[in-house]
Amino acid sequence: MQNLRDSKTLIGWDKDYLWHPFTQMRDWLAEEPVIIQSGEGVYLIDVEGNRYIDGIASMWTNVHGHNHPDLNAALKTQLDQIAHSTLLGYSNIPAIKLAQKLVEITPKGLNKVFYSDNGSTAVEVALKMAFQYWQHKGEPQRKLFIHFDSAYHGDTVGAMSVGGIKSFHNTYNSLLFECIRVSAPKTCRSAVVGKDSDMKMKTRWLNAVEQAISEHTGEIVGIILEPLIQGAGGMLMSPKGFLKELAELAKNQNILLIVDEVMTGLGRTGKMWACEHEDVTPDLLCTAKGLAAGYLPLAATLTTDEIYNAFLGEYNEQKTFFHGHTFTGNPLACAVALENISIFERENLLHQLQTTIAHFKKRLQEFYTLPHVGDVRVCGMAAGIELMKNPDTNVSYSFEEKTGIRVCKYALSQGAILRPLVNTIVLMPPLQISISELDSLLDITFRSIETVTKNRAS
Ligand SMILES: *Cc1c(COP(=O)(O)O)cnc(C)c1O
């Protein structure tokens, strides 16, 4: 255990030397940061010995809990062999085995695996592959990607170009390549969204996509989306059947479908891949976050024989995919990913998970009794609770009120680690959370929203 004097030193050094992601550092400097020292199942433990439920699975990555004996063992076994060797010109055992396994467990037709290190790079790889594919097919005029409003595909320049979150991306607009952004109407209060409005919304979206395609005949590379849930955009759920119909539309119009499963993959939605809910095989599938169970950075872009084969040719034809990251196919990360998938299979986790999901959904409905909860959106083990100043008149809290941030701060004092998306409280615990741990997380979240939003009526 770290003693308190050490923790003071660490806090000082954090403030002196660290620049945190997505963080206004002036606000950070004014606060006492929580410094995590260890993890145990769904709990995170800080340097002062405080325990917190990890309500966001350490930024949506953790699957089976922290410090898992089997994952630790897999990592240690691989470490005694080798930590890293390159896939550029050579191969390694865990990278080969994981590629075989990923092809086995992803939708039929995805037969090739290209590794990288994170979600953004998995998306960059997909975009470049799709773009180059059309060049090899003799259609170099195809240069445009279709993407959605509120989409999030990562923070590198290519991934930002297909992103649709103004506050993240607007600063860099002049750096980004041209795309076609399809605007979708925001989801309204789900309590009043019946099948009818769901259908209407789906039709509107599909029509918008169809129109974009017809306005740019022969110029579209493909369409990229987050299947079922737009995560960072605010945990927005897409209408039932949308993915399926979009996939059919893409197929009929001869454009590529790129599915970004970085957040939804590895069981988050209740199936291994969100695509499975609507029986869709995309042309390209991106996975990262949970791939190595939240242990190590690892990503993969999977694709079809059709795309892979288009890159085959004589060496001097220059059809090679000139892309690769130094730590591509890292053996440690691949070994943990293999064990991650192996635990899913051994414990029949996706089956077990249905009970947890049913409980999660049922208990989330209780949040509607809180006067400032405007919407509760849930899919599998991912939920967003949207706070509003006045849900009846659809009035949001202003950015400056920091309501989401204040709720998460209160939750921290009650023993849960959360992180909001503006005024939407995200709940995304490790999949292996027990029912009683889940109840604690929900109780803390409920109390925190109730306390923070009380006496702040519109
Ligand atoms: C997090 C996320 C990314 C980016 O992943 P990084 O590992 O942070 O680069 C891309 N797409 C989706 C859907 C994500 O949720």
Short mmCIF file of C-alpha atoms in Angstrom, two decimals, residues 10-393:
data_model
loop_
_atom_site.label_atom_id
_atom_site.label_comp_id
_atom_site.label_asym_id
_atom_site.label_seq_id
_atom_site.Cartn_x
_atom_site.Cartn_y
_atom_site.Cartn_z
CA LEU A 10 1.85 11.66 -6.73
CA ILE A 11 -0.88 14.28 -6.83
CA GLY A 12 1.76 17.00 -7.11
CA TRP A 13 3.58 15.21 -9.91
CA ASP A 14 0.32 14.51 -11.72
CA LYS A 15 -0.46 18.21 -11.72
CA ASP A 16 3.10 19.18 -12.65
CA TYR A 17 3.68 16.71 -15.45
CA LEU A 18 0.50 15.10 -16.82
CA TRP A 19 -1.86 16.38 -19.50
CA HIS A 20 -5.08 14.35 -19.32
CA PRO A 21 -7.20 13.47 -22.37
CA PHE A 22 -10.49 15.30 -23.01
CA THR A 23 -9.84 17.35 -19.88
CA GLN A 24 -9.88 21.09 -19.19
CA MET A 25 -6.64 21.08 -17.25
CA ARG A 26 -7.47 24.28 -15.38
CA ASP A 27 -10.46 22.52 -13.80
CA TRP A 28 -8.29 19.46 -13.17
CA LEU A 29 -5.65 21.51 -11.34
CA ALA A 30 -8.31 22.89 -8.99
CA GLU A 31 -9.35 19.43 -7.82
CA GLU A 32 -7.84 16.48 -5.98
CA PRO A 33 -7.49 13.66 -8.50
CA VAL A 34 -8.30 10.05 -7.67
CA ILE A 35 -5.24 7.91 -8.34
CA ILE A 36 -6.05 4.27 -8.97
CA GLN A 37 -3.60 1.76 -7.62
CA SER A 38 -5.26 -1.60 -8.15
CA GLY A 39 -8.35 -3.39 -9.34
CA GLU A 40 -10.34 -6.36 -8.15
CA GLY A 41 -13.27 -7.63 -10.17
CA VAL A 42 -15.57 -4.67 -10.81
CA TYR A 43 -13.82 -2.56 -8.17
CA LEU A 44 -11.09 0.03 -8.58
CA ILE A 45 -9.02 0.85 -5.51
CA ASP A 46 -7.21 4.18 -5.11
CA VAL A 47 -3.92 4.98 -3.34
CA GLU A 48 -5.79 5.77 -0.15
CA GLY A 49 -7.54 2.43 -0.12
CA ASN A 50 -10.99 3.69 -1.22
CA ARG A 51 -12.98 1.22 -3.33
CA TYR A 52 -15.16 2.26 -6.25
CA ILE A 53 -17.40 0.29 -8.59
CA ASP A 54 -16.05 0.75 -12.10
CA GLY A 55 -19.31 1.95 -13.66
CA ILE A 56 -17.75 2.69 -17.05
CA ALA A 57 -15.53 -0.39 -17.36
CA SER A 58 -12.44 1.84 -17.47
CA MET A 59 -13.60 3.78 -20.51
CA TRP A 60 -15.75 0.99 -21.98
CA THR A 61 -12.94 -1.56 -22.21
CA ASN A 62 -13.20 -3.98 -19.30
CA VAL A 63 -15.10 -7.21 -19.86
CA HIS A 64 -14.50 -9.83 -17.15
CA GLY A 65 -13.38 -7.56 -14.32
CA HIS A 66 -9.98 -6.31 -13.21
CA ASN A 67 -7.13 -8.51 -12.08
CA HIS A 68 -8.79 -11.61 -13.49
CA PRO A 69 -6.74 -14.73 -12.65
CA ASP A 70 -7.11 -16.38 -16.08
CA LEU A 71 -6.29 -13.22 -18.01
CA ASN A 72 -3.33 -12.54 -15.73
CA ALA A 73 -2.09 -16.08 -16.24
CA ALA A 74 -2.41 -15.87 -20.04
CA LEU A 75 -0.44 -12.64 -20.01
CA LYS A 76 2.28 -14.03 -17.75
CA THR A 77 2.62 -17.21 -19.81
CA GLN A 78 3.10 -15.18 -22.98
CA LEU A 79 5.48 -12.81 -21.21
CA ASP A 80 7.77 -15.74 -20.43
CA GLN A 81 7.91 -16.46 -24.18
CA ILE A 82 8.27 -13.00 -25.70
CA ALA A 83 6.72 -9.54 -25.22
CA HIS A 84 6.93 -8.25 -28.77
CA SER A 85 8.16 -9.11 -32.23
CA THR A 86 7.05 -7.52 -35.50
CA LEU A 87 4.37 -8.60 -37.98
CA LEU A 88 6.12 -6.64 -40.72
CA GLY A 89 7.84 -9.42 -42.62
CA TYR A 90 7.47 -11.99 -39.79
CA SER A 91 4.71 -13.62 -37.80
CA ASN A 92 3.98 -14.63 -34.22
CA ILE A 93 1.92 -17.34 -32.55
CA PRO A 94 -0.74 -15.34 -30.61
CA ALA A 95 -1.41 -13.05 -33.62
CA ILE A 96 -2.03 -16.07 -35.85
CA LYS A 97 -4.24 -17.87 -33.34
CA LEU A 98 -6.29 -14.76 -32.58
CA ALA A 99 -6.83 -14.03 -36.28
CA GLN A 100 -8.19 -17.56 -36.75
CA LYS A 101 -10.44 -17.13 -33.71
CA LEU A 102 -11.74 -13.71 -34.78
CA VAL A 103 -12.70 -15.03 -38.20
CA GLU A 104 -14.51 -17.89 -36.46
CA ILE A 105 -16.55 -15.66 -34.13
CA THR A 106 -17.33 -12.67 -36.39
CA PRO A 107 -20.18 -12.63 -38.96
CA LYS A 108 -19.70 -15.11 -41.78
CA GLY A 109 -17.80 -13.67 -44.73
CA LEU A 110 -15.29 -11.67 -42.71
CA ASN A 111 -12.18 -13.76 -43.37
CA LYS A 112 -9.16 -11.49 -43.01
CA VAL A 113 -7.78 -9.71 -39.94
CA PHE A 114 -5.62 -6.57 -39.99
CA TYR A 115 -4.29 -5.54 -36.56
CA SER A 116 -3.62 -2.14 -35.07
CA ASP A 117 -3.55 -0.63 -31.58
CA ASN A 118 -6.74 1.30 -30.91
CA GLY A 119 -10.19 2.18 -32.14
CA SER A 120 -9.11 5.21 -34.15
CA THR A 121 -6.46 3.23 -36.03
CA ALA A 122 -8.92 0.38 -36.67
CA VAL A 123 -11.14 3.01 -38.34
CA GLU A 124 -8.25 4.59 -40.27
CA VAL A 125 -7.36 1.14 -41.60
CA ALA A 126 -10.96 0.52 -42.69
CA LEU A 127 -11.21 3.90 -44.43
CA LYS A 128 -7.92 3.46 -46.30
CA MET A 129 -8.71 -0.12 -47.28
CA ALA A 130 -12.13 0.87 -48.60
CA PHE A 131 -10.69 3.85 -50.49
CA GLN A 132 -7.88 1.83 -52.06
CA TYR A 133 -10.21 -1.07 -52.89
CA TRP A 134 -12.06 1.08 -55.43
CA GLN A 135 -8.80 2.21 -57.01
CA HIS A 136 -7.90 -1.41 -57.60
CA LYS A 137 -11.37 -2.04 -58.99
CA GLY A 138 -10.85 0.69 -61.60
CA GLU A 139 -13.16 3.24 -59.95
CA PRO A 140 -10.75 5.88 -58.62
CA GLN A 141 -13.49 8.55 -58.78
CA ARG A 142 -14.97 7.07 -55.61
CA LYS A 143 -13.66 9.37 -52.91
CA LEU A 144 -16.57 10.15 -50.61
CA PHE A 145 -17.62 8.51 -47.37
CA ILE A 146 -21.12 8.81 -45.97
CA HIS A 147 -21.33 9.12 -42.19
CA PHE A 148 -23.83 10.22 -39.56
CA ASP A 149 -24.46 13.19 -37.40
CA SER A 150 -23.39 12.49 -33.77
CA ALA A 151 -21.07 9.71 -34.95
CA TYR A 152 -17.83 9.07 -33.11
CA HIS A 153 -15.08 7.03 -34.73
CA GLY A 154 -11.98 8.30 -32.93
CA ASP A 155 -9.68 11.30 -32.72
CA THR A 156 -7.14 10.83 -35.52
CA VAL A 157 -7.64 13.01 -38.57
CA GLY A 158 -9.31 10.38 -40.76
CA ALA A 159 -11.55 9.17 -37.97
CA MET A 160 -12.50 12.78 -37.16
CA SER A 161 -13.39 13.36 -40.81
CA VAL A 162 -16.15 10.76 -40.53
CA GLY A 163 -17.12 11.96 -37.04
CA GLY A 164 -20.18 14.07 -36.35
CA ILE A 165 -19.72 15.62 -32.91
CA LYS A 166 -19.34 19.37 -33.35
CA SER A 167 -17.69 20.11 -30.00
CA PHE A 168 -14.94 17.53 -30.62
CA HIS A 169 -14.32 18.12 -34.29
CA ASN A 170 -15.17 21.69 -35.33
CA THR A 171 -11.79 23.13 -34.37
CA TYR A 172 -10.12 20.88 -36.92
CA ASN A 173 -12.63 21.29 -39.75
CA SER A 174 -10.13 22.69 -42.23
CA LEU A 175 -7.88 19.65 -41.72
CA LEU A 176 -10.59 17.10 -42.43
CA PHE A 177 -11.35 15.47 -45.79
CA GLU A 178 -14.68 15.99 -47.49
CA CYS A 179 -17.47 13.62 -46.51
CA ILE A 180 -21.22 13.47 -46.73
CA ARG A 181 -22.81 13.82 -43.33
CA VAL A 182 -26.31 12.50 -43.01
CA SER A 183 -28.25 14.28 -40.29
CA ALA A 184 -30.60 12.20 -38.30
CA PRO A 185 -33.34 13.48 -36.05
CA LYS A 186 -32.38 13.09 -32.38
CA THR A 187 -34.04 10.30 -30.51
CA CYS A 188 -36.88 11.62 -28.44
CA ARG A 189 -38.02 10.51 -25.05
CA SER A 190 -38.08 6.73 -25.34
CA ALA A 191 -41.10 6.45 -23.04
CA VAL A 192 -43.16 8.00 -25.79
CA VAL A 193 -41.35 6.41 -28.71
CA GLY A 194 -43.63 3.71 -29.92
CA LYS A 195 -43.12 1.42 -32.89
CA ASP A 196 -44.64 4.06 -35.11
CA SER A 197 -42.17 6.86 -34.51
CA ASP A 198 -39.33 4.32 -34.60
CA MET A 199 -40.45 3.31 -38.06
CA LYS A 200 -40.77 6.92 -39.16
CA MET A 201 -37.31 7.74 -37.92
CA LYS A 202 -35.82 4.73 -39.67
CA THR A 203 -37.46 5.69 -42.94
CA ARG A 204 -36.25 9.27 -42.67
CA TRP A 205 -32.68 8.13 -42.09
CA LEU A 206 -32.71 5.65 -44.94
CA ASN A 207 -34.23 8.21 -47.29
CA ALA A 208 -31.51 10.68 -46.35
CA VAL A 209 -28.83 8.10 -47.13
CA GLU A 210 -30.47 7.16 -50.39
CA GLN A 211 -30.67 10.78 -51.43
CA ALA A 212 -26.97 11.32 -50.60
CA ILE A 213 -26.07 8.35 -52.76
CA SER A 214 -28.19 9.51 -55.68
CA GLU A 215 -26.68 13.00 -55.54
CA HIS A 216 -23.19 11.51 -55.85
CA THR A 217 -23.61 8.59 -58.21
CA GLY A 218 -20.41 6.62 -58.61
CA GLU A 219 -18.50 8.83 -56.16
CA ILE A 220 -19.21 7.03 -52.89
CA VAL A 221 -16.62 4.74 -51.31
CA GLY A 222 -18.84 3.52 -48.52
CA ILE A 223 -20.83 4.29 -45.46
CA ILE A 224 -19.56 4.12 -41.90
CA LEU A 225 -21.62 3.81 -38.73
CA GLU A 226 -21.69 2.63 -35.15
CA PRO A 227 -24.18 -0.26 -35.16
CA LEU A 228 -27.20 -0.02 -32.79
CA ILE A 229 -25.66 2.59 -30.46
CA GLN A 230 -23.94 5.87 -31.15
CA GLY A 231 -21.73 5.86 -28.06
CA ALA A 232 -19.74 9.05 -27.50
CA GLY A 233 -22.45 11.04 -29.32
CA GLY A 234 -24.66 10.52 -26.26
CA MET A 235 -25.64 6.84 -26.17
CA LEU A 236 -28.18 7.26 -28.95
CA MET A 237 -29.99 4.11 -30.07
CA SER A 238 -30.79 3.51 -33.70
CA PRO A 239 -34.26 2.32 -34.70
CA LYS A 240 -34.82 -1.41 -34.91
CA GLY A 241 -34.09 -2.77 -38.37
CA PHE A 242 -32.08 0.28 -39.41
CA LEU A 243 -28.75 -1.53 -39.64
CA LYS A 244 -30.25 -4.37 -41.66
CA GLU A 245 -31.95 -2.06 -44.15
CA LEU A 246 -28.90 0.15 -44.42
CA ALA A 247 -26.79 -2.93 -45.20
CA GLU A 248 -29.23 -3.91 -47.94
CA LEU A 249 -29.22 -0.41 -49.32
CA ALA A 250 -25.41 -0.35 -49.40
CA LYS A 251 -25.36 -3.70 -51.16
CA ASN A 252 -27.93 -2.69 -53.77
CA GLN A 253 -26.13 0.58 -54.41
CA ASN A 254 -22.75 -1.15 -54.61
CA ILE A 255 -21.09 0.84 -51.84
CA LEU A 256 -19.10 -0.58 -48.93
CA LEU A 257 -20.50 -0.91 -45.42
CA ILE A 258 -18.04 -0.16 -42.61
CA VAL A 259 -19.26 -1.07 -39.17
CA ASP A 260 -17.46 0.43 -36.18
CA GLU A 261 -17.90 -2.12 -33.38
CA VAL A 262 -15.17 -0.55 -31.25
CA MET A 263 -17.61 0.03 -28.38
CA THR A 264 -20.38 -2.47 -29.23
CA GLY A 265 -18.18 -5.52 -29.86
CA LEU A 266 -17.21 -8.27 -27.43
CA GLY A 267 -20.61 -8.80 -25.88
CA ARG A 268 -21.53 -5.24 -24.89
CA THR A 269 -24.94 -5.39 -26.59
CA GLY A 270 -25.77 -8.89 -25.36
CA LYS A 271 -24.44 -10.63 -28.46
CA MET A 272 -20.78 -10.91 -29.39
CA TRP A 273 -21.24 -8.28 -32.12
CA ALA A 274 -24.00 -5.72 -32.59
CA CYS A 275 -24.20 -6.80 -36.25
CA GLU A 276 -25.58 -10.16 -35.13
CA HIS A 277 -28.78 -8.54 -33.81
CA GLU A 278 -29.76 -7.77 -37.40
CA ASP A 279 -27.91 -10.58 -39.12
CA VAL A 280 -25.58 -8.27 -41.03
CA THR A 281 -22.16 -8.99 -42.50
CA PRO A 282 -20.41 -5.70 -43.24
CA ASP A 283 -17.57 -5.31 -45.74
CA LEU A 284 -15.34 -4.04 -42.96
CA LEU A 285 -15.66 -4.41 -39.19
CA CYS A 286 -13.59 -2.47 -36.64
CA THR A 287 -13.01 -3.75 -33.11
CA ALA A 288 -10.86 -2.44 -30.26
CA LYS A 289 -11.85 -1.38 -26.71
CA GLY A 290 -12.92 -4.75 -25.23
CA LEU A 291 -10.88 -6.89 -27.61
CA ALA A 292 -8.06 -7.52 -25.13
CA ALA A 293 -10.57 -7.50 -22.23
CA GLY A 294 -9.54 -3.99 -21.19
CA TYR A 295 -6.01 -5.17 -20.40
CA LEU A 296 -3.93 -3.87 -23.30
CA PRO A 297 -4.36 -1.70 -26.38
CA LEU A 298 -5.32 -3.89 -29.32
CA ALA A 299 -7.52 -3.39 -32.36
CA ALA A 300 -8.44 -5.24 -35.50
CA THR A 301 -10.11 -4.43 -38.81
CA LEU A 302 -11.76 -7.46 -40.40
CA THR A 303 -12.72 -7.70 -44.03
CA THR A 304 -13.94 -9.98 -46.79
CA ASP A 305 -12.11 -12.07 -49.39
CA GLU A 306 -13.48 -9.71 -52.04
CA ILE A 307 -11.61 -6.73 -50.57
CA TYR A 308 -8.49 -8.69 -49.64
CA ASN A 309 -8.25 -10.23 -53.12
CA ALA A 310 -8.44 -6.83 -54.79
CA PHE A 311 -5.06 -6.02 -53.19
CA LEU A 312 -3.32 -9.07 -54.68
CA GLY A 313 -1.00 -8.49 -57.62
CA GLU A 314 2.55 -8.44 -58.91
CA TYR A 315 4.94 -6.66 -56.55
CA ASN A 316 5.52 -3.82 -59.03
CA GLU A 317 1.79 -3.24 -59.54
CA GLN A 318 1.86 -1.41 -56.18
CA LYS A 319 -1.39 -2.95 -54.99
CA THR A 320 0.08 -3.51 -51.55
CA PHE A 321 -1.80 -2.01 -48.60
CA PHE A 322 0.89 0.40 -47.48
CA HIS A 323 -0.20 0.73 -43.89
CA GLY A 324 1.00 -0.67 -40.58
CA HIS A 325 1.66 0.29 -37.00
CA THR A 326 4.85 -0.62 -35.18
CA PHE A 327 3.14 -2.68 -32.49
CA THR A 328 0.73 -4.40 -34.89
CA GLY A 329 -0.24 -7.87 -33.64
CA ASN A 330 1.56 -7.47 -30.31
CA PRO A 331 1.89 -10.98 -28.80
CA LEU A 332 1.01 -9.95 -25.22
CA ALA A 333 -2.19 -8.19 -26.29
CA CYS A 334 -3.16 -11.01 -28.66
CA ALA A 335 -2.60 -13.63 -25.94
CA VAL A 336 -4.92 -11.76 -23.56
CA ALA A 337 -7.51 -11.33 -26.33
CA LEU A 338 -7.46 -15.08 -26.96
CA GLU A 339 -8.05 -15.77 -23.29
CA ASN A 340 -10.78 -13.10 -23.26
CA ILE A 341 -12.70 -14.95 -25.99
CA SER A 342 -11.94 -18.27 -24.38
CA ILE A 343 -13.63 -17.10 -21.13
CA PHE A 344 -16.74 -16.12 -23.12
CA GLU A 345 -16.90 -19.65 -24.49
CA ARG A 346 -15.90 -21.54 -21.34
CA GLU A 347 -18.39 -19.74 -19.12
CA ASN A 348 -21.13 -19.48 -21.74
CA LEU A 349 -21.05 -15.81 -20.80
CA LEU A 350 -23.38 -14.49 -23.49
CA HIS A 351 -26.09 -16.80 -22.21
CA GLN A 352 -25.50 -15.87 -18.54
CA LEU A 353 -25.46 -12.22 -19.49
CA GLN A 354 -29.12 -12.21 -20.55
CA THR A 355 -30.23 -12.40 -16.89
CA THR A 356 -28.02 -9.44 -15.97
CA ILE A 357 -29.29 -7.44 -18.96
CA ALA A 358 -32.94 -8.12 -18.07
CA HIS A 359 -32.30 -6.93 -14.51
CA PHE A 360 -30.39 -3.87 -15.73
CA LYS A 361 -33.24 -2.88 -18.09
CA LYS A 362 -35.92 -3.39 -15.48
CA ARG A 363 -34.16 -1.36 -12.80
CA LEU A 364 -33.28 1.45 -15.21
CA GLN A 365 -36.99 2.16 -15.64
CA GLU A 366 -37.01 3.40 -12.01
CA PHE A 367 -35.01 6.41 -13.13
CA TYR A 368 -38.09 7.81 -14.87
CA THR A 369 -39.49 8.58 -11.41
CA LEU A 370 -36.80 11.26 -11.04
CA PRO A 371 -38.15 14.63 -12.22
CA HIS A 372 -34.99 15.60 -14.12
CA VAL A 373 -34.49 12.37 -16.02
CA GLY A 374 -35.59 13.07 -19.57
CA ASP A 375 -34.69 9.80 -21.23
CA VAL A 376 -33.27 6.40 -20.36
CA ARG A 377 -31.67 4.56 -23.26
CA VAL A 378 -30.35 1.04 -22.94
CA CYS A 379 -28.99 -1.69 -25.18
CA GLY A 380 -27.42 -4.75 -23.58
CA MET A 381 -25.00 -3.64 -20.87
CA ALA A 382 -24.76 -0.06 -22.13
CA ALA A 383 -27.07 2.68 -20.89
CA GLY A 384 -27.42 6.43 -21.06
CA ILE A 385 -29.54 8.40 -18.61
CA GLU A 386 -30.21 11.84 -20.03
CA LEU A 387 -30.74 14.60 -17.51
CA MET A 388 -32.90 17.57 -18.39
CA LYS A 389 -33.84 20.81 -16.74
CA ASN A 390 -37.42 20.20 -17.73
CA PRO A 391 -38.23 16.94 -19.51
CA ASP A 392 -41.85 17.96 -20.11
CA THR A 393 -40.90 20.99 -22.16
#
